mmCIF file of C-alpha atoms in Angstrom:
data_model
loop_
_atom_site.group_PDB
_atom_site.id
_atom_site.type_symbol
_atom_site.label_atom_id
_atom_site.label_comp_id
_atom_site.label_asym_id
_atom_site.label_seq_id
_atom_site.Cartn_x
_atom_site.Cartn_y
_atom_site.Cartn_z
ATOM 1 C CA LYS A 1 -25.278 -11.227 -28.263
ATOM 2 C CA ILE A 2 -25.581 -14.424 -25.032
ATOM 3 C CA ILE A 3 -24.288 -12.745 -21.581
ATOM 4 C CA SER A 4 -25.151 -15.907 -20.020
ATOM 5 C CA ASP A 5 -21.505 -16.070 -19.019
ATOM 6 C CA ILE A 6 -21.338 -12.832 -18.216
ATOM 7 C CA ASP A 7 -24.519 -12.627 -16.582
ATOM 8 C CA ALA A 8 -22.733 -15.511 -14.312
ATOM 9 C CA SER A 9 -20.078 -13.518 -13.141
ATOM 10 C CA ILE A 10 -21.927 -10.491 -11.734
ATOM 11 C CA VAL A 11 -24.286 -12.711 -9.929
ATOM 12 C CA SER A 12 -21.122 -15.038 -8.793
ATOM 13 C CA THR A 13 -19.404 -11.663 -7.909
ATOM 14 C CA HIS A 14 -22.054 -11.480 -5.327
ATOM 15 C CA MET A 15 -22.034 -14.139 -3.995
ATOM 16 C CA VAL A 16 -19.329 -13.935 -2.895
ATOM 17 C CA LEU A 17 -19.388 -9.992 -1.590
ATOM 18 C CA GLU A 18 -21.978 -11.093 0.490
ATOM 19 C CA ALA A 19 -20.176 -14.398 2.211
ATOM 20 C CA THR A 20 -17.652 -11.849 2.722
ATOM 21 C CA ASP A 21 -19.306 -9.805 4.850
ATOM 22 C CA LEU A 22 -21.269 -13.009 6.070
ATOM 23 C CA GLY A 23 -17.759 -13.788 7.453
ATOM 24 C CA LEU A 24 -17.559 -16.545 4.963
ATOM 25 C CA ALA A 25 -14.508 -17.555 3.093
ATOM 26 C CA SER A 26 -15.048 -18.209 -0.651
ATOM 27 C CA LEU A 27 -12.913 -19.174 -3.155
ATOM 28 C CA TRP A 28 -13.629 -18.079 -7.146
ATOM 29 C CA ILE A 29 -13.110 -22.209 -9.582
ATOM 30 C CA CYS A 30 -13.074 -20.707 -13.741
ATOM 31 C CA ARG A 31 -9.985 -23.191 -14.838
ATOM 32 C CA PHE A 32 -12.055 -27.826 -14.154
ATOM 33 C CA LYS A 33 -13.419 -29.372 -16.884
ATOM 34 C CA ALA A 34 -17.376 -29.439 -17.414
ATOM 35 C CA ASP A 35 -18.120 -32.242 -18.626
ATOM 36 C CA VAL A 36 -16.684 -33.858 -15.473
ATOM 37 C CA VAL A 37 -18.702 -30.898 -13.062
ATOM 38 C CA LYS A 38 -21.857 -31.733 -15.433
ATOM 39 C CA ASP A 39 -22.246 -35.905 -14.765
ATOM 40 C CA VAL A 40 -21.958 -34.974 -11.017
ATOM 41 C CA PHE A 41 -23.821 -32.450 -10.530
ATOM 42 C CA ASN A 42 -26.185 -34.378 -13.456
ATOM 43 C CA ILE A 43 -26.736 -31.215 -15.454
ATOM 44 C CA PRO A 44 -28.762 -31.365 -18.494
ATOM 45 C CA ASP A 45 -28.296 -31.259 -21.957
ATOM 46 C CA GLY A 46 -28.165 -27.265 -23.380
ATOM 47 C CA TYR A 47 -26.667 -26.588 -20.303
ATOM 48 C CA GLU A 48 -23.461 -25.228 -19.781
ATOM 49 C CA PRO A 49 -21.363 -24.937 -15.455
ATOM 50 C CA VAL A 50 -19.275 -20.873 -16.852
ATOM 51 C CA ASN A 51 -18.307 -21.713 -13.025
ATOM 52 C CA LEU A 52 -18.014 -23.320 -10.075
ATOM 53 C CA THR A 53 -18.079 -20.825 -6.871
ATOM 54 C CA VAL A 54 -17.807 -23.160 -2.820
ATOM 55 C CA PHE A 55 -18.561 -21.330 0.728
ATOM 56 C CA GLY A 56 -17.060 -21.958 3.771
ATOM 57 C CA TYR A 57 -15.576 -21.084 7.321
ATOM 58 C CA PRO A 58 -12.530 -20.126 7.578
ATOM 59 C CA ASP A 59 -9.549 -21.109 9.928
ATOM 60 C CA GLU A 60 -8.287 -17.765 10.633
ATOM 61 C CA PRO A 61 -10.026 -14.676 10.916
ATOM 62 C CA LEU A 62 -10.857 -13.247 7.558
ATOM 63 C CA LYS A 63 -7.847 -10.601 6.659
ATOM 64 C CA SER A 64 -9.268 -6.882 6.104
ATOM 65 C CA SER A 65 -9.356 -5.993 2.747
ATOM 66 C CA GLU A 66 -6.958 -2.227 3.697
ATOM 67 C CA ARG A 67 -3.550 -4.773 4.643
ATOM 68 C CA HIS A 68 -3.891 -4.575 0.922
ATOM 69 C CA GLU A 69 -2.473 0.201 1.133
ATOM 70 C CA THR A 70 0.273 -1.760 3.810
ATOM 71 C CA ASP A 71 0.825 -5.725 2.588
ATOM 72 C CA ARG A 72 2.521 -6.338 -1.159
ATOM 73 C CA LYS A 73 5.334 -8.208 -1.537
ATOM 74 C CA SER A 74 8.313 -6.902 -3.856
ATOM 75 C CA ILE A 75 8.469 -7.561 -7.442
ATOM 76 C CA SER A 76 11.218 -10.020 -6.777
ATOM 77 C CA GLU A 77 9.308 -12.298 -4.867
ATOM 78 C CA LEU A 78 6.675 -12.439 -7.357
ATOM 79 C CA ILE A 79 9.087 -13.008 -10.121
ATOM 80 C CA VAL A 80 10.259 -16.344 -10.326
ATOM 81 C CA ASN A 81 12.821 -16.036 -13.805
ATOM 82 C CA GLU A 82 13.340 -12.328 -14.726
ATOM 83 C CA SER A 83 14.811 -12.931 -17.990
ATOM 84 C CA PHE A 84 11.002 -12.623 -19.114
#
């Protein structure tokens, strides 16, 4: 079994975690037009982009992950149509 997509995802996860430790913000992008990305970045044939990860300095301080214990939206704030 070819597991290159899984390996790429593991590497991206570690990059995002390290960026956070360094005080950087990141965004993992998995929905994109692969042919456009290959063209823009001159990716040779035989290679396929799996995901994109962008890094930068945030405009605001990063929030603590501990906020998930107390800072949650109610289910009614998340559901747009309750008929589902």
